[in-house]
PDB file of C-alpha atoms in Angstrom:
ATOM      1  CA  MET A   1     193.557 188.250 147.130  1.00  0.00           C
ATOM      2  CA  GLU A   2     189.795 187.923 147.558  1.00  0.00           C
ATOM      3  CA  GLY A   3     189.549 187.184 143.840  1.00  0.00           C
ATOM      4  CA  VAL A   4     192.107 184.384 144.189  1.00  0.00           C
ATOM      5  CA  PHE A   5     190.067 182.787 146.960  1.00  0.00           C
ATOM      6  CA  ARG A   6     186.869 183.060 144.914  1.00  0.00           C
ATOM      7  CA  HIS A   7     188.596 181.402 141.946  1.00  0.00           C
ATOM      8  CA  ALA A   8     189.942 178.594 144.148  1.00  0.00           C
ATOM      9  CA  ALA A   9     186.520 178.039 145.696  1.00  0.00           C
ATOM     10  CA  ALA A  10     184.881 177.919 142.269  1.00  0.00           C
ATOM     11  CA  GLN A  11     187.500 175.468 141.013  1.00  0.00           C
ATOM     12  CA  GLN A  12     186.989 173.220 144.046  1.00  0.00           C
ATOM     13  CA  GLY A  13     183.252 173.389 143.442  1.00  0.00           C
ATOM     14  CA  ARG A  14     183.724 172.151 139.885  1.00  0.00           C
ATOM     15  CA  ILE A  15     185.972 169.324 141.116  1.00  0.00           C
ATOM     16  CA  ASP A  16     183.416 168.289 143.735  1.00  0.00           C
ATOM     17  CA  LEU A  17     180.652 168.308 141.113  1.00  0.00           C
ATOM     18  CA  VAL A  18     182.650 166.096 138.732  1.00  0.00           C
ATOM     19  CA  LEU A  19     183.452 163.600 141.492  1.00  0.00           C
ATOM     20  CA  SER A  20     179.874 163.641 142.765  1.00  0.00           C
ATOM     21  CA  ASN A  21     178.544 162.837 139.299  1.00  0.00           C
ATOM     22  CA  LEU A  22     181.062 160.024 138.860  1.00  0.00           C
ATOM     23  CA  TYR A  23     180.216 158.418 142.186  1.00  0.00           C
ATOM     24  CA  ARG A  24     176.481 158.647 141.540  1.00  0.00           C
ATOM     25  CA  ALA A  25     176.950 156.455 138.491  1.00  0.00           C
ATOM     26  CA  ASP A  26     176.465 152.714 138.925  1.00  0.00           C
ATOM     27  CA  CYS A  27     179.637 151.111 140.268  1.00  0.00           C
ATOM     28  CA  PRO A  28     181.489 149.481 137.343  1.00  0.00           C
ATOM     29  CA  LEU A  29     183.351 147.051 139.638  1.00  0.00           C
ATOM     30  CA  ASP A  30     182.164 143.699 140.950  1.00  0.00           C
ATOM     31  CA  LEU A  31     183.652 144.188 144.410  1.00  0.00           C
ATOM     32  CA  GLU A  32     181.348 141.596 145.968  1.00  0.00           C
ATOM     33  CA  GLY A  33     182.573 138.996 143.498  1.00  0.00           C
ATOM     34  CA  PHE A  34     186.133 140.089 144.231  1.00  0.00           C
ATOM     35  CA  ARG A  35     185.609 139.611 147.964  1.00  0.00           C
ATOM     36  CA  ARG A  36     184.304 136.081 147.353  1.00  0.00           C
ATOM     37  CA  ALA A  37     187.049 135.084 144.900  1.00  0.00           C
ATOM     38  CA  PRO A  38     189.685 132.719 146.313  1.00  0.00           C
ATOM     39  CA  LEU A  39     193.252 133.944 146.707  1.00  0.00           C
ATOM     40  CA  ALA A  40     195.875 131.432 145.570  1.00  0.00           C
ATOM     41  CA  THR A  41     198.917 131.426 147.847  1.00  0.00           C
ATOM     42  CA  GLU A  42     201.502 129.351 145.966  1.00  0.00           C
ATOM     43  CA  PRO A  43     204.103 130.141 144.849  1.00  0.00           C
ATOM     44  CA  PHE A  44     203.040 133.711 145.725  1.00  0.00           C
ATOM     45  CA  PRO A  45     199.653 135.241 146.603  1.00  0.00           C
ATOM     46  CA  HIS A  46     197.698 135.978 143.432  1.00  0.00           C
ATOM     47  CA  LEU A  47     194.221 136.257 141.993  1.00  0.00           C
ATOM     48  CA  VAL A  48     192.793 136.174 138.462  1.00  0.00           C
ATOM     49  CA  MET A  49     189.203 137.361 138.044  1.00  0.00           C
ATOM     50  CA  PRO A  50     187.340 137.762 134.744  1.00  0.00           C
ATOM     51  CA  ASN A  51     184.633 140.449 134.770  1.00  0.00           C
ATOM     52  CA  PHE A  52     186.057 142.345 137.739  1.00  0.00           C
ATOM     53  CA  VAL A  53     184.850 145.281 135.669  1.00  0.00           C
ATOM     54  CA  LYS A  54     181.265 144.546 134.690  1.00  0.00           C
ATOM     55  CA  PRO A  55     180.957 143.781 130.948  1.00  0.00           C
ATOM     56  CA  ALA A  56     178.967 146.847 129.892  1.00  0.00           C
ATOM     57  CA  ALA A  57     181.169 149.136 131.989  1.00  0.00           C
ATOM     58  CA  ALA A  58     184.340 147.549 130.588  1.00  0.00           C
ATOM     59  CA  ALA A  59     183.191 148.059 127.002  1.00  0.00           C
ATOM     60  CA  ALA A  60     182.309 151.678 127.766  1.00  0.00           C
ATOM     61  CA  ALA A  61     185.632 152.335 129.512  1.00  0.00           C
ATOM     62  CA  ARG A  62     187.511 150.799 126.597  1.00  0.00           C
ATOM     63  CA  ALA A  63     185.700 153.105 124.183  1.00  0.00           C
ATOM     64  CA  GLY A  64     186.682 156.082 126.340  1.00  0.00           C
ATOM     65  CA  PHE A  65     190.263 155.003 127.048  1.00  0.00           C
ATOM     66  CA  PRO A  66     192.758 157.784 126.176  1.00  0.00           C
ATOM     67  CA  SER A  67     194.795 156.863 123.102  1.00  0.00           C
ATOM     68  CA  SER A  68     198.511 157.525 122.875  1.00  0.00           C
ATOM     69  CA  GLY A  69     199.738 155.895 119.691  1.00  0.00           C
ATOM     70  CA  ALA A  70     202.950 155.022 121.551  1.00  0.00           C
ATOM     71  CA  GLY A  71     204.261 152.646 124.216  1.00  0.00           C
ATOM     72  CA  GLY A  72     205.092 153.473 127.812  1.00  0.00           C
ATOM     73  CA  LEU A  73     203.166 154.190 130.990  1.00  0.00           C
ATOM     74  CA  ALA A  74     201.410 157.387 132.020  1.00  0.00           C
ATOM     75  CA  THR A  75     200.229 158.307 135.479  1.00  0.00           C
ATOM     76  CA  ALA A  76     196.479 158.577 135.751  1.00  0.00           C
ATOM     77  CA  PRO A  77     195.136 162.081 136.342  1.00  0.00           C
ATOM     78  CA  ASP A  78     194.520 163.272 139.878  1.00  0.00           C
ATOM     79  CA  PRO A  79     190.856 163.519 140.944  1.00  0.00           C
ATOM     80  CA  GLU A  80     190.751 167.231 140.160  1.00  0.00           C
ATOM     81  CA  HIS A  81     191.572 166.487 136.526  1.00  0.00           C
ATOM     82  CA  LEU A  82     189.144 163.617 135.889  1.00  0.00           C
ATOM     83  CA  GLY A  83     186.807 166.037 134.170  1.00  0.00           C
ATOM     84  CA  ALA A  84     189.279 166.229 131.265  1.00  0.00           C
ATOM     85  CA  LEU A  85     188.743 162.530 130.501  1.00  0.00           C
ATOM     86  CA  ASP A  86     185.964 160.800 128.619  1.00  0.00           C
ATOM     87  CA  PRO A  87     183.353 160.172 131.354  1.00  0.00           C
ATOM     88  CA  ARG A  88     182.971 156.538 130.280  1.00  0.00           C
ATOM     89  CA  PHE A  89     186.573 155.960 131.358  1.00  0.00           C
ATOM     90  CA  ALA A  90     186.631 158.495 134.196  1.00  0.00           C
ATOM     91  CA  VAL A  91     183.925 156.675 136.147  1.00  0.00           C
ATOM     92  CA  LEU A  92     186.022 153.487 136.151  1.00  0.00           C
ATOM     93  CA  LEU A  93     189.163 155.356 137.143  1.00  0.00           C
ATOM     94  CA  ALA A  94     187.381 157.106 140.008  1.00  0.00           C
ATOM     95  CA  ARG A  95     186.140 153.795 141.397  1.00  0.00           C
ATOM     96  CA  LEU A  96     189.515 152.094 141.080  1.00  0.00           C
ATOM     97  CA  ARG A  97     191.081 154.925 143.080  1.00  0.00           C
ATOM     98  CA  SER A  98     188.384 154.938 145.754  1.00  0.00           C
ATOM     99  CA  PRO A  99     189.087 154.073 149.413  1.00  0.00           C
ATOM    100  CA  GLU A 100     186.518 151.259 149.138  1.00  0.00           C
ATOM    101  CA  THR A 101     188.576 149.538 146.444  1.00  0.00           C
ATOM    102  CA  THR A 102     191.773 149.893 148.465  1.00  0.00           C
ATOM    103  CA  ALA A 103     189.996 148.443 151.512  1.00  0.00           C
ATOM    104  CA  ALA A 104     188.831 145.427 149.487  1.00  0.00           C
ATOM    105  CA  PHE A 105     192.365 144.705 148.265  1.00  0.00           C
ATOM    106  CA  ALA A 106     193.806 145.213 151.758  1.00  0.00           C
ATOM    107  CA  GLU A 107     191.370 142.649 153.145  1.00  0.00           C
ATOM    108  CA  LYS A 108     192.015 140.201 150.323  1.00  0.00           C
ATOM    109  CA  PHE A 109     195.804 140.262 150.684  1.00  0.00           C
ATOM    110  CA  GLY A 110     195.914 140.781 154.461  1.00  0.00           C
ATOM    111  CA  LEU A 111     198.076 143.880 154.150  1.00  0.00           C
ATOM    112  CA  PRO A 112     197.715 147.439 155.505  1.00  0.00           C
ATOM    113  CA  LEU A 113     197.336 149.031 152.068  1.00  0.00           C
ATOM    114  CA  SER A 114     196.928 152.796 152.016  1.00  0.00           C
ATOM    115  CA  HIS A 115     194.715 154.763 149.652  1.00  0.00           C
ATOM    116  CA  GLU A 116     197.281 157.571 149.924  1.00  0.00           C
ATOM    117  CA  ALA A 117     200.042 155.243 148.698  1.00  0.00           C
ATOM    118  CA  LEU A 118     198.222 154.090 145.546  1.00  0.00           C
ATOM    119  CA  LEU A 119     199.922 154.767 142.218  1.00  0.00           C
ATOM    120  CA  VAL A 120     197.684 154.379 139.153  1.00  0.00           C
ATOM    121  CA  THR A 121     199.140 154.240 135.658  1.00  0.00           C
ATOM    122  CA  LEU A 122     197.668 153.745 132.190  1.00  0.00           C
ATOM    123  CA  ARG A 123     198.947 152.129 129.043  1.00  0.00           C
ATOM    124  CA  ASP A 124     197.369 151.499 125.661  1.00  0.00           C
ATOM    125  CA  ARG A 125     200.139 149.981 123.538  1.00  0.00           C
ATOM    126  CA  CYS A 126     202.653 147.163 123.843  1.00  0.00           C
ATOM    127  CA  ARG A 127     206.078 147.190 122.205  1.00  0.00           C
ATOM    128  CA  PRO A 128     208.050 144.144 121.001  1.00  0.00           C
ATOM    129  CA  GLN A 129     210.658 144.597 123.747  1.00  0.00           C
ATOM    130  CA  ASP A 130     208.065 144.546 126.544  1.00  0.00           C
ATOM    131  CA  GLY A 131     207.138 141.570 128.700  1.00  0.00           C
ATOM    132  CA  ARG A 132     210.512 140.341 129.927  1.00  0.00           C
ATOM    133  CA  ILE A 133     210.271 138.205 133.067  1.00  0.00           C
ATOM    134  CA  HIS A 134     210.741 140.213 136.259  1.00  0.00           C
ATOM    135  CA  THR A 135     209.560 140.827 139.789  1.00  0.00           C
ATOM    136  CA  ASP A 136     208.368 144.238 140.915  1.00  0.00           C
ATOM    137  CA  SER A 137     210.499 146.519 143.084  1.00  0.00           C
ATOM    138  CA  GLU A 138     210.458 146.157 146.863  1.00  0.00           C
ATOM    139  CA  SER A 139     208.679 149.511 147.163  1.00  0.00           C
ATOM    140  CA  LYS A 140     205.509 147.844 145.810  1.00  0.00           C
ATOM    141  CA  LEU A 141     203.245 145.782 148.058  1.00  0.00           C
ATOM    142  CA  VAL A 142     200.485 144.705 145.665  1.00  0.00           C
ATOM    143  CA  THR A 143     200.123 145.079 141.895  1.00  0.00           C
ATOM    144  CA  ALA A 144     196.786 144.861 140.083  1.00  0.00           C
ATOM    145  CA  LEU A 145     196.206 144.993 136.332  1.00  0.00           C
ATOM    146  CA  VAL A 146     192.768 145.711 134.879  1.00  0.00           C
ATOM    147  CA  TYR A 147     192.607 144.943 131.155  1.00  0.00           C
ATOM    148  CA  LEU A 148     190.357 146.642 128.600  1.00  0.00           C
ATOM    149  CA  ASN A 149     190.652 144.843 125.254  1.00  0.00           C
ATOM    150  CA  ASP A 150     187.868 143.459 123.061  1.00  0.00           C
ATOM    151  CA  GLY A 151     188.939 139.904 122.280  1.00  0.00           C
ATOM    152  CA  TRP A 152     192.479 138.525 122.129  1.00  0.00           C
ATOM    153  CA  GLU A 153     193.793 136.041 119.576  1.00  0.00           C
ATOM    154  CA  PRO A 154     197.607 136.591 119.615  1.00  0.00           C
ATOM    155  CA  GLU A 155     199.857 134.300 121.620  1.00  0.00           C
ATOM    156  CA  GLY A 156     201.897 137.311 122.714  1.00  0.00           C
ATOM    157  CA  GLY A 157     200.667 139.836 125.247  1.00  0.00           C
ATOM    158  CA  ARG A 158     199.049 137.246 127.539  1.00  0.00           C
ATOM    159  CA  LEU A 159     200.398 137.819 131.037  1.00  0.00           C
ATOM    160  CA  ARG A 160     201.988 134.744 132.570  1.00  0.00           C
ATOM    161  CA  LEU A 161     202.501 134.267 136.299  1.00  0.00           C
ATOM    162  CA  LEU A 162     205.633 132.170 136.540  1.00  0.00           C
ATOM    163  CA  ARG A 163     207.546 129.884 138.874  1.00  0.00           C
ATOM    164  CA  ARG A 164     210.996 130.838 137.593  1.00  0.00           C
ATOM    165  CA  ILE A 165     212.783 133.892 136.275  1.00  0.00           C
ATOM    166  CA  ASP A 166     214.395 131.960 133.426  1.00  0.00           C
ATOM    167  CA  ASP A 167     211.491 129.978 131.940  1.00  0.00           C
ATOM    168  CA  MET A 168     208.493 131.610 130.260  1.00  0.00           C
ATOM    169  CA  GLU A 169     206.843 128.187 129.886  1.00  0.00           C
ATOM    170  CA  ASP A 170     206.872 127.244 133.594  1.00  0.00           C
ATOM    171  CA  MET A 171     203.667 129.112 134.337  1.00  0.00           C
ATOM    172  CA  ILE A 172     201.092 129.140 137.097  1.00  0.00           C
ATOM    173  CA  ALA A 173     198.544 130.965 134.967  1.00  0.00           C
ATOM    174  CA  GLU A 174     198.239 132.627 131.571  1.00  0.00           C
ATOM    175  CA  VAL A 175     195.808 135.524 131.340  1.00  0.00           C
ATOM    176  CA  PRO A 176     194.434 136.942 128.075  1.00  0.00           C
ATOM    177  CA  PRO A 177     194.104 140.737 128.512  1.00  0.00           C
ATOM    178  CA  LEU A 178     190.348 140.739 127.933  1.00  0.00           C
ATOM    179  CA  ASP A 179     187.792 143.392 128.848  1.00  0.00           C
ATOM    180  CA  GLY A 180     187.307 143.630 132.601  1.00  0.00           C
ATOM    181  CA  THR A 181     189.826 140.938 133.583  1.00  0.00           C
ATOM    182  CA  LEU A 182     191.786 141.527 136.793  1.00  0.00           C
ATOM    183  CA  VAL A 183     195.179 140.067 137.681  1.00  0.00           C
ATOM    184  CA  ALA A 184     196.449 140.939 141.146  1.00  0.00           C
ATOM    185  CA  PHE A 185     199.410 139.661 143.116  1.00  0.00           C
ATOM    186  CA  ARG A 186     201.488 140.406 146.156  1.00  0.00           C
ATOM    187  CA  ARG A 187     205.028 141.484 145.455  1.00  0.00           C
ATOM    188  CA  THR A 188     207.500 138.859 146.704  1.00  0.00           C
ATOM    189  CA  ASP A 189     211.032 137.886 145.765  1.00  0.00           C
ATOM    190  CA  ASN A 190     209.590 135.129 143.553  1.00  0.00           C
ATOM    191  CA  SER A 191     206.506 136.870 142.086  1.00  0.00           C
ATOM    192  CA  PHE A 192     207.821 136.371 138.556  1.00  0.00           C
ATOM    193  CA  HIS A 193     205.667 137.500 135.652  1.00  0.00           C
ATOM    194  CA  GLY A 194     206.014 138.408 131.989  1.00  0.00           C
ATOM    195  CA  HIS A 195     204.558 137.722 128.562  1.00  0.00           C
ATOM    196  CA  LYS A 196     205.606 136.762 125.070  1.00  0.00           C
ATOM    197  CA  PRO A 197     206.308 139.666 122.692  1.00  0.00           C
ATOM    198  CA  TYR A 198     203.459 141.606 121.175  1.00  0.00           C
ATOM    199  CA  ASP A 199     203.359 144.824 119.158  1.00  0.00           C
ATOM    200  CA  GLY A 200     200.087 146.729 119.116  1.00  0.00           C
ATOM    201  CA  VAL A 201     197.160 147.973 121.167  1.00  0.00           C
ATOM    202  CA  ARG A 202     196.983 146.419 124.645  1.00  0.00           C
ATOM    203  CA  ARG A 203     195.069 148.568 127.108  1.00  0.00           C
ATOM    204  CA  TYR A 204     195.249 148.316 130.870  1.00  0.00           C
ATOM    205  CA  VAL A 205     195.043 150.258 134.087  1.00  0.00           C
ATOM    206  CA  MET A 206     197.735 149.324 136.614  1.00  0.00           C
ATOM    207  CA  LEU A 207     197.332 149.859 140.335  1.00  0.00           C
ATOM    208  CA  ASN A 208     200.373 149.681 142.595  1.00  0.00           C
ATOM    209  CA  TRP A 209     199.914 149.966 146.332  1.00  0.00           C
ATOM    210  CA  MET A 210     203.291 151.205 147.509  1.00  0.00           C
ATOM    211  CA  VAL A 211     204.946 151.012 150.934  1.00  0.00           C
ATOM    212  CA  ASP A 212     204.022 154.661 151.562  1.00  0.00           C
ATOM    213  CA  ALA A 213     202.857 157.821 149.805  1.00  0.00           C
ATOM    214  CA  GLY A 214     206.429 159.010 149.339  1.00  0.00           C
ATOM    215  CA  ALA A 215     207.285 155.846 147.430  1.00  0.00           C
ATOM    216  CA  ALA A 216     204.266 156.367 145.168  1.00  0.00           C
ATOM    217  CA  HIS A 217     205.401 159.912 144.403  1.00  0.00           C
ATOM    218  CA  ARG A 218     208.991 158.829 143.733  1.00  0.00           C
ATOM    219  CA  GLU A 219     207.856 156.039 141.416  1.00  0.00           C
ATOM    220  CA  ALA A 220     205.814 158.501 139.378  1.00  0.00           C
ATOM    221  CA  MET A 221     208.771 160.880 139.198  1.00  0.00           C
ATOM    222  CA  ARG A 222     211.119 158.053 138.219  1.00  0.00           C
ATOM    223  CA  HIS A 223     209.118 157.552 135.062  1.00  0.00           C
ATOM    224  CA  GLY A 224     208.931 161.289 134.437  1.00  0.00           C
ATOM    225  CA  LEU A 225     205.150 161.073 134.396  1.00  0.00           C
ATOM    226  CA  SER A 226     203.953 163.799 136.743  1.00  0.00           C
ATOM    227  CA  SER A 227     202.478 166.014 134.017  1.00  0.00           C
ATOM    228  CA  VAL A 228     201.206 163.416 131.564  1.00  0.00           C
ATOM    229  CA  TRP A 229     197.581 164.039 132.547  1.00  0.00           C
ATOM    230  CA  LYS A 230     197.794 167.341 130.671  1.00  0.00           C
ATOM    231  CA  LYS A 231     198.104 165.429 127.406  1.00  0.00           C
ATOM    232  CA  LEU A 232     195.242 163.006 127.926  1.00  0.00           C
ATOM    233  CA  THR A 233     192.686 165.102 126.072  1.00  0.00           C
ATOM    234  CA  GLY A 234     194.713 165.097 122.864  1.00  0.00           C
ATOM    235  CA  GLY A 235     198.185 164.730 121.457  1.00  0.00           C
ATOM    236  CA  LEU A 236     199.336 162.229 124.058  1.00  0.00           C
ATOM    237  CA  HIS A 237     202.741 160.957 122.984  1.00  0.00           C
ATOM    238  CA  SER A 238     204.309 159.339 126.035  1.00  0.00           C
ATOM    239  CA  PHE A 239     202.187 156.368 127.016  1.00  0.00           C
TER     240      PHE A 239
END
């Protein structure tokens, strides 16, 4: 039993060291710029911010983004598994999941967002069937997408915030998924969004602040994603 405790203590020490090193790195996020950025309120609260991830940090995170070779979402690794990721990407992920980031989004949207109820997912490819117009489920309070792509010429794959569920052209904003760009919006019954079809690499980190921690856990389970982190160092097939 004593050996088990020693092993657990050593493992926790390694986790603490990884997190300490990540947080000592320069913050890759422009949170001050985010706090100053205006929040549009019509027809639903939303914000588009280029360079939310600082340019050099975005390029580094893109280079370290885990590659799947397939479509679909994967849950981001828990803090204790960040050491398995490329550190150029891990430092961004750690900051996105930090309480400070949650507090900034809570203040911006005027909602009691919880760090414990944050679901973070990753995706690196888009499929032709993706992008249909929809609103998010009622279990989500705020959705944020952080894109990591170097340039974007195609018409497809550009997220559109929309006024209607039946018209892809009736848009409030169209957002190329460029390095460091943030799109964030409050979930409402009319927070319609989608994009024209695209097939290929399209990297992003998605943050969903859920109504509670239980909802975040259930959403991860619904996608069957609880163990995907194990594949992120190689042979990832499901996102």
